Rosetta silent file (secondary structure, phi, psi, omega in degrees, C-alpha in Angstrom):
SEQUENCE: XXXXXXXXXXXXXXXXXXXXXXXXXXXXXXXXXXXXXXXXXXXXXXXXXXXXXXXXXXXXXXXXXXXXXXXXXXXXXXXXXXXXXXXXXXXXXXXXXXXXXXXXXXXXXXXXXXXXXXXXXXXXXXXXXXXXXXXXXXXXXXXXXXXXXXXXXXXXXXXXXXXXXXXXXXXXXXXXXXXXXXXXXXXXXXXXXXXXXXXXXXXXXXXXXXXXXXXXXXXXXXXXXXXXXXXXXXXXXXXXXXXXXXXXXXXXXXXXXXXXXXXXXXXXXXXXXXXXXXXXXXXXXXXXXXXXXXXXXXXXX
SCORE:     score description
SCORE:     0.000 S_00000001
   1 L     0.000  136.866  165.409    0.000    0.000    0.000 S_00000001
   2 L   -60.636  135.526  166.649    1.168    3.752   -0.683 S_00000001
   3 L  -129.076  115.899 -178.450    1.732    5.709    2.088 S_00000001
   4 L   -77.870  -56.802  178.610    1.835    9.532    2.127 S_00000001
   5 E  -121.309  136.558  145.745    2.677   10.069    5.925 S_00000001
   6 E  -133.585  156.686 -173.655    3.483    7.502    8.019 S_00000001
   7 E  -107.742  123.723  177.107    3.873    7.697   11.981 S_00000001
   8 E  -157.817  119.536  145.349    5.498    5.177   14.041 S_00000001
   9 E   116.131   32.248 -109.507    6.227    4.383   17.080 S_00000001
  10 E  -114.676  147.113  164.965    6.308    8.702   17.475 S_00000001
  11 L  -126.878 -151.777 -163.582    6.309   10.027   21.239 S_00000001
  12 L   121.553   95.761 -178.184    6.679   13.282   23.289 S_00000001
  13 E   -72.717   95.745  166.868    7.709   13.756   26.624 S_00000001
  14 E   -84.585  118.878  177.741    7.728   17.134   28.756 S_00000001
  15 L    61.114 -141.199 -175.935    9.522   16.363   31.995 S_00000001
  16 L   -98.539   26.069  173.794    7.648   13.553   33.542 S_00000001
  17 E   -84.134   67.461  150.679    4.330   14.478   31.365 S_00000001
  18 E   -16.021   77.057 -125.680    3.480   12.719   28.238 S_00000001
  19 L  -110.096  -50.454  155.638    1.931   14.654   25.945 S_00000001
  20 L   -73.643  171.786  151.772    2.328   11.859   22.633 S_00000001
  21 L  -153.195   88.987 -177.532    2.730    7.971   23.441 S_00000001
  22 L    46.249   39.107  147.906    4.261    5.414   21.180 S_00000001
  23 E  -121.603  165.984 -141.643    1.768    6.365   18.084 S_00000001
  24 E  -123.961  104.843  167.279    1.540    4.628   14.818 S_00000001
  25 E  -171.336 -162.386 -141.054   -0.808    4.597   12.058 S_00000001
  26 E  -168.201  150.303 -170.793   -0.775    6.089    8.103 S_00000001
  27 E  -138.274  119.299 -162.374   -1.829    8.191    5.692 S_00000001
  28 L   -76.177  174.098  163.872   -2.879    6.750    2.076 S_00000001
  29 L   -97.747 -178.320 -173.855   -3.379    9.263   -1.171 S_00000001
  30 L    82.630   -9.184 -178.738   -6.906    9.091   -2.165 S_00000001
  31 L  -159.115  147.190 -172.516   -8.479    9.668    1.205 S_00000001
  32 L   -81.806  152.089  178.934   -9.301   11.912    4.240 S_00000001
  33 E  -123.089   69.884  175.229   -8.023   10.927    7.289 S_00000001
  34 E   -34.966   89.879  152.637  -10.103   11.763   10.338 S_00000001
  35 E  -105.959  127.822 -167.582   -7.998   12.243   13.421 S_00000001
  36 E  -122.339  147.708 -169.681   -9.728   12.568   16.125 S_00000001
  37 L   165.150  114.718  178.185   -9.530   13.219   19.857 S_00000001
  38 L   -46.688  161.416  164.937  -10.820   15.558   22.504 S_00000001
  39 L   -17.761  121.752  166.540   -9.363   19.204   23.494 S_00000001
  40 L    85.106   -2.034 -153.915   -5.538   18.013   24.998 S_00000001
  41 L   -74.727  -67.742 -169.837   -5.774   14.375   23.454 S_00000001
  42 L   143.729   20.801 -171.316   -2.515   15.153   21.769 S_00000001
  43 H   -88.332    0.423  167.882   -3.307   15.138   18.129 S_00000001
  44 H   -56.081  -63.941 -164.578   -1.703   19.212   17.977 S_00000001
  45 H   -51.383  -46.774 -155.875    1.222   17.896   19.575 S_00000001
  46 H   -99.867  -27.124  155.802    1.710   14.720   17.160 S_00000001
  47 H   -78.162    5.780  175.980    0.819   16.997   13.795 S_00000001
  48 H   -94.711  -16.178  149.410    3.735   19.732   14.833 S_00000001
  49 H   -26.731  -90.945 -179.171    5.666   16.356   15.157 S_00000001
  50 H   -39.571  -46.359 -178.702    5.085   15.605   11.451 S_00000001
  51 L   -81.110   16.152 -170.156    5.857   19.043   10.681 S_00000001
  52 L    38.207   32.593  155.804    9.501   19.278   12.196 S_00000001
  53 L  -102.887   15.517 -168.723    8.185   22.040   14.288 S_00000001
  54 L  -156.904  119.350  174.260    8.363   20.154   17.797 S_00000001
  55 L   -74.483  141.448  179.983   11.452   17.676   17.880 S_00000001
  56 L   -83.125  151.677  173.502    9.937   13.701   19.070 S_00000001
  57 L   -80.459  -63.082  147.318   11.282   12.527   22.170 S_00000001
  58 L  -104.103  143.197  172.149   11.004    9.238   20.183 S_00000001
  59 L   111.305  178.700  173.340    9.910    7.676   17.110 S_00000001
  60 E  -135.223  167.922 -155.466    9.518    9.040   13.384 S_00000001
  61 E  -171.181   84.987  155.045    6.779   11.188   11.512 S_00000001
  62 E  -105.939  178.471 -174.196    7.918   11.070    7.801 S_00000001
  63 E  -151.555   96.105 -143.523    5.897   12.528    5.016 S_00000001
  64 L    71.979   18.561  174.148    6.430   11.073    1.517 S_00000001
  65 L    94.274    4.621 -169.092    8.957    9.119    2.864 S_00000001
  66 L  -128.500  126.350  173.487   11.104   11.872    3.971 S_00000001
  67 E   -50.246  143.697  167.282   11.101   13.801    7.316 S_00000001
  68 H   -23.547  -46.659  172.756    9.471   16.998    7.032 S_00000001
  69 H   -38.456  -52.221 -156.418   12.905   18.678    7.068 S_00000001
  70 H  -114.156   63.045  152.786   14.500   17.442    4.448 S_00000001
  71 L  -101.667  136.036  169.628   11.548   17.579    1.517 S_00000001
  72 L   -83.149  143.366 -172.710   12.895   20.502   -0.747 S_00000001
  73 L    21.952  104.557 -172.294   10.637   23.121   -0.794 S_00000001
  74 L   -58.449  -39.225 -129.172    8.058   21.549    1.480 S_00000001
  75 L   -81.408  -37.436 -147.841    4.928   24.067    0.269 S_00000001
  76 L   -65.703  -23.535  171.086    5.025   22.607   -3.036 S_00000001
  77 L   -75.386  -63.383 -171.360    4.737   19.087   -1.373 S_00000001
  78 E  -107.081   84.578 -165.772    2.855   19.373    1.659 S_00000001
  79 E  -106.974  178.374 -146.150    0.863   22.079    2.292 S_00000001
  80 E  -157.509  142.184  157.111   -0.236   22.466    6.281 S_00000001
  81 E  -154.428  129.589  150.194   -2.638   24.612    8.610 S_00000001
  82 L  -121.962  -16.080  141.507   -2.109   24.379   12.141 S_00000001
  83 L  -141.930  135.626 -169.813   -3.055   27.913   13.013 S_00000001
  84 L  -124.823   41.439  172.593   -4.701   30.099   11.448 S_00000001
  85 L   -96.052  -46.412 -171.185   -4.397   32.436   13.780 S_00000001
  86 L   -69.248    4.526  171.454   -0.506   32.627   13.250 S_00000001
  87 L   -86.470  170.023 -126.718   -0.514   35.021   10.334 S_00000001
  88 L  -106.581  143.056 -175.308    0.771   37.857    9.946 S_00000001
  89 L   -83.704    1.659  172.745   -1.634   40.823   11.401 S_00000001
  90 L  -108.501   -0.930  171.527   -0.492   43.750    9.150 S_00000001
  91 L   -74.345 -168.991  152.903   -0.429   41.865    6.067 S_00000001
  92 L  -111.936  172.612  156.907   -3.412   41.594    3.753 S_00000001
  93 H  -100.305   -3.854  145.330   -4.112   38.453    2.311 S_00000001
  94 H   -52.646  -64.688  176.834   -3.232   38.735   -0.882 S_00000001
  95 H   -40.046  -63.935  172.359    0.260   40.049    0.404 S_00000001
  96 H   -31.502  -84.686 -157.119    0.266   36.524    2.507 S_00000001
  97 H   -42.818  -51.053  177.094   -0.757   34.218   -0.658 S_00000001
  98 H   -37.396  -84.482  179.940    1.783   36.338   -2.766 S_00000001
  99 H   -34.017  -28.919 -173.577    4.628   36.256   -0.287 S_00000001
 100 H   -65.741  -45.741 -157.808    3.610   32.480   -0.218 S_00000001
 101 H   -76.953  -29.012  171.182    3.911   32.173   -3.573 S_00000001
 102 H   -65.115  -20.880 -176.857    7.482   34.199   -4.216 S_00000001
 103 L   -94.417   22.423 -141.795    8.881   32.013   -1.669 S_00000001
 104 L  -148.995  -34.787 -171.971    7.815   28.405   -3.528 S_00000001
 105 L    63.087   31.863  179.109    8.557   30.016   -6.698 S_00000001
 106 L  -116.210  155.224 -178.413    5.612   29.304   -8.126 S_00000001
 107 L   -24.398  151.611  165.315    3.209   31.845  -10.414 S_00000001
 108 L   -83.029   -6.814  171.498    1.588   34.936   -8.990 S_00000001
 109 L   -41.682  -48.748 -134.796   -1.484   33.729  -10.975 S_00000001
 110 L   -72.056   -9.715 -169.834   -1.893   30.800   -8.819 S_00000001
 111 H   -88.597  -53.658 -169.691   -3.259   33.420   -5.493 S_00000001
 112 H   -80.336   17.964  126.454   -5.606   34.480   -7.274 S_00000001
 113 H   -30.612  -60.636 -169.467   -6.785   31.057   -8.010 S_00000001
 114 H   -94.069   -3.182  173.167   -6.685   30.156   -4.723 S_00000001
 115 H   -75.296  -52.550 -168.116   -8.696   33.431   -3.878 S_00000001
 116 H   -80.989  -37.480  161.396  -11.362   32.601   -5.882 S_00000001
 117 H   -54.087  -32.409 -167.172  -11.127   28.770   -4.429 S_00000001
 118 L  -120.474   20.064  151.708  -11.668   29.163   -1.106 S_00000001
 119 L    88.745   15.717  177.431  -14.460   32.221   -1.597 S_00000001
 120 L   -93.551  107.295 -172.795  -12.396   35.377   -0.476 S_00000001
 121 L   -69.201  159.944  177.293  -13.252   38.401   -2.657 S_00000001
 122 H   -79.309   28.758 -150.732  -11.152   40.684   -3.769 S_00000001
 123 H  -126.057  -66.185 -171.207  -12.536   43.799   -1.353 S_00000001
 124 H   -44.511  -81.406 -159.299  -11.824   40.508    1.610 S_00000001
 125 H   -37.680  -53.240 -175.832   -8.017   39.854   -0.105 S_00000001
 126 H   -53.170  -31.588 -170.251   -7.443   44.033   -0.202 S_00000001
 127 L   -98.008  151.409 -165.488   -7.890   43.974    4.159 S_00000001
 128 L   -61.433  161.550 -152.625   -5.258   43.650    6.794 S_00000001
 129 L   -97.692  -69.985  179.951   -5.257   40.257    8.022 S_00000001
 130 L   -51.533   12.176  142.372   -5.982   41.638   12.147 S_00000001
 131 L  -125.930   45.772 -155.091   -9.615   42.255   10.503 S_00000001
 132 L  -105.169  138.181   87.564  -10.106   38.921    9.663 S_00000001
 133 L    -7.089  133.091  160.537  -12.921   36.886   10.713 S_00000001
 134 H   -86.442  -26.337  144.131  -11.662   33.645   12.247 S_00000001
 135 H    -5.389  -61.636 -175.936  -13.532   32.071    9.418 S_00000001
 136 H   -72.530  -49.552  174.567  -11.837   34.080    7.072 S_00000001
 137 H   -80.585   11.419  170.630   -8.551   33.550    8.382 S_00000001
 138 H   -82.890  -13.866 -169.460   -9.266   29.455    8.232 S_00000001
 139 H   -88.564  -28.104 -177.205  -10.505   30.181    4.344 S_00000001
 140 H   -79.665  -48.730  151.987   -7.027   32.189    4.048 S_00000001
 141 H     2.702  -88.618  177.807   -5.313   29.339    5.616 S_00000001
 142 H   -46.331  -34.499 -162.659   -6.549   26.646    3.374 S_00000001
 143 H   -69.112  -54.733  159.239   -5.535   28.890    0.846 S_00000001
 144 H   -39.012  -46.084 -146.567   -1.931   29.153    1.613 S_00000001
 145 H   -91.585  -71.033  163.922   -1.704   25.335    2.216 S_00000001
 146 H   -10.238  -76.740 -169.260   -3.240   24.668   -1.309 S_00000001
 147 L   -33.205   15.690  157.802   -0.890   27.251   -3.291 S_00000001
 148 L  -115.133   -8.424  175.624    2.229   25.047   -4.228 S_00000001
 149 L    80.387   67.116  176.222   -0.638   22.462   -5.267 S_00000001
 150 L  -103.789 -164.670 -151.934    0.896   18.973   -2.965 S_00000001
 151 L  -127.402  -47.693 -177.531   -0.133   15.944   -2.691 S_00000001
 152 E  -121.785  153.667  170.888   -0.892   15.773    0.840 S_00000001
 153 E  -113.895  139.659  151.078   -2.712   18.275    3.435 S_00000001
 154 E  -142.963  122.356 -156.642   -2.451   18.170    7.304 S_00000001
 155 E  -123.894   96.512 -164.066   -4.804   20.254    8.289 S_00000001
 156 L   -76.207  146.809  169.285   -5.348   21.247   12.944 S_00000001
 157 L    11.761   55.213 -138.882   -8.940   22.289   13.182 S_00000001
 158 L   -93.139    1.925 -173.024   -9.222   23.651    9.881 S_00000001
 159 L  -132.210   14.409  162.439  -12.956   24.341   10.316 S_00000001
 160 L   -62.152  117.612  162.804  -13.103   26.121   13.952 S_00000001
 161 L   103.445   21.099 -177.473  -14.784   29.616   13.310 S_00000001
 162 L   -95.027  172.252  172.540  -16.552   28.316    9.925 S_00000001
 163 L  -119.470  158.640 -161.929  -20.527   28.508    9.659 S_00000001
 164 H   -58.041   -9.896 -170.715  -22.129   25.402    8.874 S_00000001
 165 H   -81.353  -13.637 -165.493  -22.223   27.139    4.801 S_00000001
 166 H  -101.374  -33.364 -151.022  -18.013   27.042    5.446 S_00000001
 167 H  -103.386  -39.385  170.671  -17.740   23.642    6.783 S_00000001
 168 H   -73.753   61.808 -153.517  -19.841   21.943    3.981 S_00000001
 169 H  -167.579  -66.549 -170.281  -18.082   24.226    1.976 S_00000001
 170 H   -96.094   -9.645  162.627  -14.760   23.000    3.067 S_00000001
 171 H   -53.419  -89.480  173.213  -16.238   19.207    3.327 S_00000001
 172 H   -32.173  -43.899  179.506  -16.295   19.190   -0.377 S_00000001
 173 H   -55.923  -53.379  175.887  -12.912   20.950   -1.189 S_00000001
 174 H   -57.784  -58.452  176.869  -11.443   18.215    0.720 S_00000001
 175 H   -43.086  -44.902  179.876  -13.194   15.562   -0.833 S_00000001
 176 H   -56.472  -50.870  140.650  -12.859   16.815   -3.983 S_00000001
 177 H   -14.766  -81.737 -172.802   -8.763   17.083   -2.855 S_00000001
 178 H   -86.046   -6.892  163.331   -8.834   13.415   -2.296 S_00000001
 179 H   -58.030  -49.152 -164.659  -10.736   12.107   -5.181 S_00000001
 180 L   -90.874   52.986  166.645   -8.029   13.383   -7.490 S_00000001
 181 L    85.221  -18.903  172.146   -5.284   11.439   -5.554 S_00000001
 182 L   -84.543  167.846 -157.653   -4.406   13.364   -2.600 S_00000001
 183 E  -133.133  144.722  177.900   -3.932   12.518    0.679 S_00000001
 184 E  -147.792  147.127  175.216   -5.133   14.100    3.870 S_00000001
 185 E   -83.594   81.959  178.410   -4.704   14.449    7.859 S_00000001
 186 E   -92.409  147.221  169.652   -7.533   16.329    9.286 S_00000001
 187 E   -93.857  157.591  160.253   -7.539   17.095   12.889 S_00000001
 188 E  -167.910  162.608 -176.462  -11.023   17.615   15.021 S_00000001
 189 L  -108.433  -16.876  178.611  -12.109   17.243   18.689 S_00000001
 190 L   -38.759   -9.420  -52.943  -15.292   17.080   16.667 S_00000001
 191 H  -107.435  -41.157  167.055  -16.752   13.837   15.254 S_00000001
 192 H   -67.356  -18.397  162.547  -19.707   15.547   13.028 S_00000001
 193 H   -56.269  -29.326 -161.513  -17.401   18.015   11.400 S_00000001
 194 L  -134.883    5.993 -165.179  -15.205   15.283    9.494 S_00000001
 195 L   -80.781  -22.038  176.462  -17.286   12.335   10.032 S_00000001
 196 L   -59.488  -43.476 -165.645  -18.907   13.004    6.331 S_00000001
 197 L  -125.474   20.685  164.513  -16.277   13.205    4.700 S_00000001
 198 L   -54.435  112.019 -175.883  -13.999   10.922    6.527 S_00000001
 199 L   -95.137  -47.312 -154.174  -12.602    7.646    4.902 S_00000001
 200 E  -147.093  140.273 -163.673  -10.599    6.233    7.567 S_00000001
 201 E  -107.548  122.644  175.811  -10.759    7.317   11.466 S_00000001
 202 L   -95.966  174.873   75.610   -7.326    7.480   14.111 S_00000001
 203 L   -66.913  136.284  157.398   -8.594    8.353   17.391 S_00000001
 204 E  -123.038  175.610 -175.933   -6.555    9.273   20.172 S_00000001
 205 E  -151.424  150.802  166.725   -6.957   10.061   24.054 S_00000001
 206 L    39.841   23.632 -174.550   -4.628   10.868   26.488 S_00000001
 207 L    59.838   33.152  174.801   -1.956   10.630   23.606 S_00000001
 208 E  -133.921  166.823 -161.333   -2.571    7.160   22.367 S_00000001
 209 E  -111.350  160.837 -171.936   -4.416    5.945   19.949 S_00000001
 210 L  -122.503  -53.227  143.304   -7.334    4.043   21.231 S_00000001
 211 L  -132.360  174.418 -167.167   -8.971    2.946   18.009 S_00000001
 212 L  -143.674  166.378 -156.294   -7.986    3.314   13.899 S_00000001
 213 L   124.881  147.947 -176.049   -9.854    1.761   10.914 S_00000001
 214 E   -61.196 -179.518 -179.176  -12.052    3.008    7.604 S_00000001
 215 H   -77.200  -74.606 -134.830  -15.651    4.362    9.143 S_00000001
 216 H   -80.789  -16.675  171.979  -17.198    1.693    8.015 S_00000001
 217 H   -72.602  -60.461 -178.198  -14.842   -1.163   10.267 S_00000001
 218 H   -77.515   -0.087  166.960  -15.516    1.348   13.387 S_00000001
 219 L   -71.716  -38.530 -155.423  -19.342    1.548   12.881 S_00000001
 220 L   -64.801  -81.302 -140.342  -18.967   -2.376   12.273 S_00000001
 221 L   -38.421  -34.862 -179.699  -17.515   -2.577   15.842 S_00000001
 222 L   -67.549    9.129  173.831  -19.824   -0.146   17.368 S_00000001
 223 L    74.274 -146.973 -172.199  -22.455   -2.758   16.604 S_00000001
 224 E  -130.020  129.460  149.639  -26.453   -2.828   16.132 S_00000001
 225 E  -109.933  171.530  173.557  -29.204   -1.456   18.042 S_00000001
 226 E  -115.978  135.075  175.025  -32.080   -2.871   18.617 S_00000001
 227 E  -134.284  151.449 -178.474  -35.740   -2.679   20.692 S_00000001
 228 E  -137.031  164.322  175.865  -38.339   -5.101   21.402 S_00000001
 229 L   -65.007  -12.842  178.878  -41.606   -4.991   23.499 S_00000001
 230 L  -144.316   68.091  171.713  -39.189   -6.605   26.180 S_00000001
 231 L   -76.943   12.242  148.884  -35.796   -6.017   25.821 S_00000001
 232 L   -72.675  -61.739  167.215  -34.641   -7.053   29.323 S_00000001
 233 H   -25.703  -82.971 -141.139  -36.122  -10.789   27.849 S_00000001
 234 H   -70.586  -25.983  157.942  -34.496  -10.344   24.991 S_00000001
 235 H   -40.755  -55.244  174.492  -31.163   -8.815   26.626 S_00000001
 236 H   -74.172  -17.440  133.526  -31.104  -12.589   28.144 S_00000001
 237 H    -2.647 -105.239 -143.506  -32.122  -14.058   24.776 S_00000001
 238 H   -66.037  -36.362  164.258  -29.161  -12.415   22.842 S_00000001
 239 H   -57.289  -40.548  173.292  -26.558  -13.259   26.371 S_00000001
 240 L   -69.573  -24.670  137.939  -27.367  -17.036   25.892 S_00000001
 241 L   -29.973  -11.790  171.918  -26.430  -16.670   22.406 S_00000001
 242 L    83.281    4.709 -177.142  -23.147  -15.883   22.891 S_00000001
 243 L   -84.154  133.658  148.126  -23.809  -11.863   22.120 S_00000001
 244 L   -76.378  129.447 -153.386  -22.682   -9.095   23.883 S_00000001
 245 L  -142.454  139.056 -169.170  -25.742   -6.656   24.855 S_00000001
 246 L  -141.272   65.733  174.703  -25.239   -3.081   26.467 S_00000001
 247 L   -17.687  135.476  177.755  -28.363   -1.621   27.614 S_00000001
 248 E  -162.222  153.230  160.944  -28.875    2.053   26.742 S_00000001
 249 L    12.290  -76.160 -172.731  -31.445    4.725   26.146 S_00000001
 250 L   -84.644    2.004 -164.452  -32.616    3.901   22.938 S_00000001
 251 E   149.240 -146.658  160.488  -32.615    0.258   23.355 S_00000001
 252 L   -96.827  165.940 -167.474  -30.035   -2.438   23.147 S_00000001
 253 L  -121.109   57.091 -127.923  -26.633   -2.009   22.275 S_00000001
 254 E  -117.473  149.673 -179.821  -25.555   -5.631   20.365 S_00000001
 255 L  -103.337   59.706 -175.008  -22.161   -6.576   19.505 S_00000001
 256 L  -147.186  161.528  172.854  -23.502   -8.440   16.582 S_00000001
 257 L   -98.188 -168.199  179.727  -24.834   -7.533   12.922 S_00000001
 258 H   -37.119  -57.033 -161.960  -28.876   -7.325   11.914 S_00000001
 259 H   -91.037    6.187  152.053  -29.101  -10.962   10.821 S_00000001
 260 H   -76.023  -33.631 -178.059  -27.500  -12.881   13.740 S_00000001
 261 H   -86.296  -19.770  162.403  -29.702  -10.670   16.076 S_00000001
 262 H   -72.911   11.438  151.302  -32.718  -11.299   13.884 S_00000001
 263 H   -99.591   -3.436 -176.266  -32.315  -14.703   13.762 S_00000001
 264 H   -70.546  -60.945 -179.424  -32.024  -14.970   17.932 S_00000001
 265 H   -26.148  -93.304  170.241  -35.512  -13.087   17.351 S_00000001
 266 H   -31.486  -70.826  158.318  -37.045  -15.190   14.992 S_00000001
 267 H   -23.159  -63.242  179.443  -36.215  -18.396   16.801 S_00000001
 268 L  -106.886   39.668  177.154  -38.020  -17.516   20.080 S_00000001
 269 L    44.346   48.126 -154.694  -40.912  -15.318   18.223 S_00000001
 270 L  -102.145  120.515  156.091  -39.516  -12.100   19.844 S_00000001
 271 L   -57.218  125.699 -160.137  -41.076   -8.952   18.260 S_00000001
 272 E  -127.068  104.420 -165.981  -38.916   -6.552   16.947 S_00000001
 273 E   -86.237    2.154 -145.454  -39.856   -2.562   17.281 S_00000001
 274 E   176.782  117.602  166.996  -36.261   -1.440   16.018 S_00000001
 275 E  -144.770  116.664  171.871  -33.365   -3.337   14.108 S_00000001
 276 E  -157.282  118.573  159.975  -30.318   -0.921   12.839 S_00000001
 277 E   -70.522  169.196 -149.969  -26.433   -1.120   12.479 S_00000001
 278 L  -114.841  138.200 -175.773  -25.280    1.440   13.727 S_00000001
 279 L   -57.275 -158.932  179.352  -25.080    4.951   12.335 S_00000001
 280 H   -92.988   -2.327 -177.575  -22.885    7.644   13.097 S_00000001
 281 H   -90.667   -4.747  170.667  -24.531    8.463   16.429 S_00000001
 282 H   -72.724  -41.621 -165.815  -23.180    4.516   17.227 S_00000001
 283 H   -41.559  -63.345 -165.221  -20.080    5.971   15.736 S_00000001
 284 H   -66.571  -29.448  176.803  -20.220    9.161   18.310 S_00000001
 285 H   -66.838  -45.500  158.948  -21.068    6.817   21.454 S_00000001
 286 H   -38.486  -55.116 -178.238  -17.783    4.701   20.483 S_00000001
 287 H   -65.885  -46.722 -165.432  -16.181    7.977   20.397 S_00000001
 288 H   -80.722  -16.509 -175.899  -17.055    9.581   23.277 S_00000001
 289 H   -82.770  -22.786  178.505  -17.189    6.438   25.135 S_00000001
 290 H   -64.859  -50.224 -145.228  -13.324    5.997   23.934 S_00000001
 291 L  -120.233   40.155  161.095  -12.062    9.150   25.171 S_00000001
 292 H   -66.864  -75.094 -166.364  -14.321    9.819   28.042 S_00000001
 293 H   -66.736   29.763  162.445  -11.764    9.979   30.569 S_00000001
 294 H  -122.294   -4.146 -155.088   -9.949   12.599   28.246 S_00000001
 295 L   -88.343   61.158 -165.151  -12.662   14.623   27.712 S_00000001
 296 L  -172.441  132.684 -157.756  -11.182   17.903   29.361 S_00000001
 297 L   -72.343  -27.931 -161.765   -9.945   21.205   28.659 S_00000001
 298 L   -59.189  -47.792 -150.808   -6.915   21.473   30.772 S_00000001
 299 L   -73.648  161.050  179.836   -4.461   18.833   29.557 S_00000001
 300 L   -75.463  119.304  -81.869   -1.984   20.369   26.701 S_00000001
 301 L  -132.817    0.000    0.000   -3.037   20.185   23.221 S_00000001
């Protein structure tokens, strides 16, 4: 398999704190990459890694097979947002995309390309940057990271300060991005911001990864629910059966698919009010249930 970034074994220690912990996973072309993990998890920490702006205590973070470091002229490879906050507040943003572009050595055409791509008028382009929208400066952002045209994005919370018209809005660009071969990192503490347009999901907590897999693998796992007129019976039903069952709100919770628990059913005439694998709010229960005990602003990003 092609690999655009891969991370392995990558850590990062402050003191006696642990802010990364021995992880490992990959990033194909052709598909968004969902990383995910509440406020503090460490996924900040582990893309400034990748980007040879934070030296690893251990481990490697190459990107096209080559640390960050040593790709000549990166932009034209890699293009990156990790804050988009961090520009400069007396420029405009033309003057940004420009400067971007003299230093890459690529056309001055190409900003105003990338002007018109990401929706920033020219009246928008013409204003100092420190009267920015944060919206605007995540739309300026993208733009920069676009402009040498690479093959891979890694992109921290590239949709904080968007309106829901910016985030479908930037859903597509990225998709669009990875249809034609490229490969992308997205960060989010989010799971409905990226879960649309997400091919394959890292999570981490507490700076580990807890689970990794396409959407459709981590949906599998998050199981089926189900309801019946008596699903404590049928809770014991589906336990003799060899199933695992996880009461909840809405029902049952089965670690099984539709047709193993509908045949439990069917066998002992058990009425069935509810049969579904599970969606993205199974998806979001997995998540939040991984990273519960991380699920807090304080620890360092």
């Amino acid at each position: 398999m092609v690999v655009m970034i891969s991370v392995e074994n990558l850590t990062k220690r402050y003191g006696g704190y642990t802010a990364v912990d021995d992880v490992s996973f990959a990033v194909r072309p052709g598909a968004v990459t969902g990383f995910l993990g509440p406020n503090g998890a460490g996924k900040s920490t582990c893309m400034r890694m990748m980007c040879g702006l934070t030296p690893p205590t251990s481990g490697t973070a190459t990107v096209l097979g080559k640390p960050y470091a040593a790709l000549p002229n990166p932009g034209r490879h890699v293009g990156v947002l990790l804050d988009a906050s961090a520009q400069h507040a007396g420029r405009t943003g033309r003057e940004v995309l420009t400067l971007g572009a003299m230093v890459m050595g690529i056309d001055r055409s190409r900003v105003d390309e990338m002007l018109d791509l990401v929706g920033l008028s020219e009246s928008e382009a013409s204003r100092r940057i420190r009267n920015y929208s944060l919206g605007m400066r995540q739309r300026l952002g993208i733009a920069h990271a676009l402009l040498g045209d690479p093959q891979v994005l890694i992109l921290d919370e590239p949709a904080n300060g968007l309106d829901p018209a910016g985030i479908r809005w930037m859903r597509g660009l990225l998709r669009g991005y990875a249809d034609e071969g490229g490969a992308v990192l997205l960060s989010s503490h989010l799971l409905h911001e990226i879960e649309v347009v997400a091919d394959e999901l890292v999570v981490i907590g507490r700076g580990s990864i807890v689970a990794q897999g396409t959407k459709a693998e981590l949906m599998a796992a998050s199981g089926t629910t189900v309801r019946t007129t008596d699903d404590a019976a049928f809770a014991g039903l589906l336990q003799q059966a060899g199933l695992g069952v996880t009461p909840t709100a809405s029902g049952l919770q089965v670690e099984a698919d539709p047709l193993a628990i509908g045949q439990v059913a069917a066998r002992h005439g058990v009425v069935l009010t509810e049969l579904r694998q599970a969606s993205s709010a199974g998806l979001e229960e997995m998540f939040l249930q991984l990273t519960a005990y991380d699920a807090r602003e304080e620890v360092a990003a």
